[in-house]
């Protein structure tokens, strides 16, 4: 956490300048699906209050929940002290994937609105691997990383965050987990390709969902776009198509989407 953010949070806590208002919406996923750009879009709206940093990582921090419910003042301290006229929300794409997060969010606010942007899982998997390579945390070639993914996640603490290239792309089970807790009318699932193609229309869909005024123009943002170590090969893509074939069909049934473009 940047020093400036830590100082703001600490000052609000010690000076009792922490809003009692509950956070009312969260962008919970998916990783590598444009959530950084979406965070910046949402910060433009005067009716929304976003935290001092993009990813608060509150509900995926097991240490905070080790002894039951945490002190939510520490969560609220990331926000401006006076949010009474605005909706509070934040973006942390790990929440959709990690199974403990949604029950914690529901206990905090059962009226929470949950938003997720879904990217073609084939593209998402390779983009995730590429990110970890650039960070210096992944030494394995992509095919080997896929082959060893399940074992790495099972036997290495924290690997579910770093190396879950394929596993994160099984969106249907994550969506069903959300719907077990939150009514469908409190959830909004969007397509990454549509966010890229027409950010104004996609972001205005979120504004309507949240009940705030639409904005006339949303300039396209290209953030956290890293050059690829190498382009995904035809064989790698075919392997991922085979892995995700049934999953894409499940998503079409769940969400009523036509995802033929994800099979290309």
PDB file of N, CA and C in Angstrom, residues 62-70:
ATOM      1  N   UNK A  62      -7.848 -13.271   4.944  1.00  0.00           N
ATOM      2  CA  UNK A  62      -8.330 -14.222   5.957  1.00  0.00           C
ATOM      3  C   UNK A  62      -7.910 -13.844   7.366  1.00  0.00           C
ATOM      4  N   UNK A  63      -6.798 -13.143   7.501  1.00  0.00           N
ATOM      5  CA  UNK A  63      -6.347 -12.747   8.843  1.00  0.00           C
ATOM      6  C   UNK A  63      -7.357 -11.821   9.517  1.00  0.00           C
ATOM      7  N   UNK A  64      -8.029 -10.993   8.720  1.00  0.00           N
ATOM      8  CA  UNK A  64      -9.011 -10.069   9.286  1.00  0.00           C
ATOM      9  C   UNK A  64     -10.239 -10.798   9.822  1.00  0.00           C
ATOM     10  N   UNK A  65     -10.510 -11.986   9.278  1.00  0.00           N
ATOM     11  CA  UNK A  65     -11.715 -12.736   9.643  1.00  0.00           C
ATOM     12  C   UNK A  65     -11.391 -13.935  10.540  1.00  0.00           C
ATOM     13  N   UNK A  66     -10.162 -14.031  11.012  1.00  0.00           N
ATOM     14  CA  UNK A  66      -9.734 -15.207  11.778  1.00  0.00           C
ATOM     15  C   UNK A  66     -10.502 -15.374  13.081  1.00  0.00           C
ATOM     16  N   UNK A  67     -10.942 -14.265  13.670  1.00  0.00           N
ATOM     17  CA  UNK A  67     -11.661 -14.320  14.952  1.00  0.00           C
ATOM     18  C   UNK A  67     -13.106 -13.854  14.820  1.00  0.00           C
ATOM     19  N   UNK A  68     -13.711 -14.159  13.681  1.00  0.00           N
ATOM     20  CA  UNK A  68     -15.085 -13.728  13.449  1.00  0.00           C
ATOM     21  C   UNK A  68     -15.136 -12.485  12.587  1.00  0.00           C
ATOM     22  N   UNK A  69     -16.179 -11.687  12.779  1.00  0.00           N
ATOM     23  CA  UNK A  69     -16.338 -10.492  11.960  1.00  0.00           C
ATOM     24  C   UNK A  69     -15.301  -9.435  12.344  1.00  0.00           C
ATOM     25  N   UNK A  70     -14.688  -8.798  11.354  1.00  0.00           N
ATOM     26  CA  UNK A  70     -13.657  -7.804  11.644  1.00  0.00           C
ATOM     27  C   UNK A  70     -14.260  -6.447  12.006  1.00  0.00           C
TER      28      UNK A  70
END
